[in-house]
Amino acid sequence: QTIDKNDLTASKIIRCVADYYGLTKLQLVSKTRTKNIATARHMAMYLCRKHLDMPYVKIGDEFGKRDHSTVMSACEKVEKGLKNDVTYSLSVDDIKPIM
């Protein structure tokens, strides 16, 4: 299944990732830093970057006015995770069809 770029928005990605991880949209954009919420947030930031080609600053704005460097490190973390940890790839594969 291909992802329709015109139909996809940051808030749609946030909603799908939140659903996938059993969280609320508010938890994803909140300041909470527990591991499960942070992982889900990183995943959502990464997907925004990858599928929407959004600038880091804009992604940061979508996630509770975070700094662009936070978004950059989140994306790097997920990319590293995709290489080294099979759970990341599984999550991305599971989330893509529901976006």
Tab-separated table of C-alpha atoms in Angstrom:
chain	number	residue	atom	x	y	z
A	1	GLN	CA	0.000	0.000	0.000
A	2	THR	CA	1.397	3.353	-0.977
A	3	ILE	CA	1.009	6.392	1.185
A	4	ASP	CA	-0.941	9.221	-0.379
A	5	LYS	CA	1.189	12.303	0.205
A	6	ASN	CA	-1.685	14.722	-0.375
A	7	ASP	CA	-3.779	13.063	2.268
A	8	LEU	CA	-1.100	12.749	4.916
A	9	THR	CA	-0.585	15.431	7.548
A	10	ALA	CA	1.549	15.675	10.664
A	11	SER	CA	-1.531	15.403	12.850
A	12	LYS	CA	-2.632	12.270	10.997
A	13	ILE	CA	0.777	10.715	11.614
A	14	ILE	CA	0.604	11.739	15.273
A	15	ARG	CA	-2.846	10.179	15.571
A	16	CYS	CA	-1.784	6.899	13.929
A	17	VAL	CA	1.351	6.596	16.030
A	18	ALA	CA	-0.589	7.414	19.191
A	19	ASP	CA	-3.173	4.749	18.333
A	20	TYR	CA	-0.474	2.222	17.548
A	21	TYR	CA	1.257	2.753	20.894
A	22	GLY	CA	-2.002	3.042	22.833
A	23	LEU	CA	-1.384	6.684	23.705
A	24	THR	CA	-3.289	9.917	23.168
A	25	LYS	CA	-2.260	12.669	20.763
A	26	LEU	CA	-1.808	14.912	23.790
A	27	GLN	CA	0.681	12.515	25.347
A	28	LEU	CA	2.755	12.537	22.156
A	29	VAL	CA	3.048	16.317	22.045
A	30	SER	CA	3.331	16.761	25.812
A	31	LYS	CA	6.537	17.337	27.767
A	32	THR	CA	6.349	13.818	29.234
A	33	ARG	CA	9.572	11.889	28.801
A	34	THR	CA	8.751	8.362	29.917
A	35	LYS	CA	10.374	5.775	27.679
A	36	ASN	CA	7.240	4.505	25.928
A	37	ILE	CA	5.951	8.010	25.171
A	38	ALA	CA	9.382	9.252	24.063
A	39	THR	CA	9.841	6.266	21.738
A	40	ALA	CA	6.425	6.812	20.184
A	41	ARG	CA	7.146	10.537	19.822
A	42	HIS	CA	10.491	9.845	18.132
A	43	MET	CA	8.764	7.460	15.754
A	44	ALA	CA	6.136	10.073	14.869
A	45	MET	CA	8.790	12.755	14.321
A	46	TYR	CA	10.750	10.405	12.102
A	47	LEU	CA	7.667	9.533	10.031
A	48	CYS	CA	6.814	13.227	9.596
A	49	ARG	CA	10.316	13.847	8.353
A	50	LYS	CA	10.400	10.823	6.063
A	51	HIS	CA	6.920	11.013	4.537
A	52	LEU	CA	6.180	14.724	4.607
A	53	ASP	CA	9.690	16.102	4.068
A	54	MET	CA	8.899	18.619	6.787
A	55	PRO	CA	11.690	20.868	8.040
A	56	TYR	CA	12.899	20.007	11.554
A	57	VAL	CA	11.680	23.348	12.899
A	58	LYS	CA	8.163	22.723	11.610
A	59	ILE	CA	8.079	19.220	13.072
A	60	GLY	CA	9.235	20.693	16.381
A	61	ASP	CA	6.298	23.113	16.270
A	62	GLU	CA	3.855	20.234	15.720
A	63	PHE	CA	5.250	18.476	18.789
A	64	GLY	CA	4.666	21.100	21.430
A	65	LYS	CA	7.120	23.737	20.187
A	66	ARG	CA	10.181	21.523	20.551
A	67	ASP	CA	13.578	22.691	19.383
A	68	HIS	CA	14.680	21.534	15.920
A	69	SER	CA	17.732	19.836	17.442
A	70	THR	CA	15.382	17.646	19.513
A	71	VAL	CA	13.663	16.555	16.306
A	72	MET	CA	16.999	15.898	14.625
A	73	SER	CA	18.176	13.657	17.433
A	74	ALA	CA	14.804	11.840	17.465
A	75	CYS	CA	15.108	11.111	13.734
A	76	GLU	CA	18.708	9.962	14.137
A	77	LYS	CA	17.697	7.725	17.012
A	78	VAL	CA	14.972	6.042	14.963
A	79	GLU	CA	17.268	5.650	11.945
A	80	LYS	CA	19.867	3.999	14.155
A	81	GLY	CA	17.136	1.861	15.687
A	82	LEU	CA	15.960	0.756	12.248
A	83	LYS	CA	19.451	-0.524	11.514
A	84	ASN	CA	20.110	-2.213	14.843
A	85	ASP	CA	16.795	-3.139	16.417
A	86	VAL	CA	14.154	-5.206	14.670
A	87	THR	CA	11.332	-3.782	16.833
A	88	TYR	CA	11.766	-0.407	15.135
A	89	SER	CA	11.339	-1.859	11.651
A	90	LEU	CA	8.334	-3.855	12.794
A	91	SER	CA	6.741	-0.745	14.268
A	92	VAL	CA	7.325	1.281	11.098
A	93	ASP	CA	5.878	-1.538	8.994
A	94	ASP	CA	2.846	-1.753	11.284
A	95	ILE	CA	2.215	1.988	11.313
A	96	LYS	CA	2.621	2.671	7.567
A	97	PRO	CA	-0.619	0.952	6.447
A	98	ILE	CA	-2.742	2.839	8.989
A	99	MET	CA	-1.365	6.265	8.043
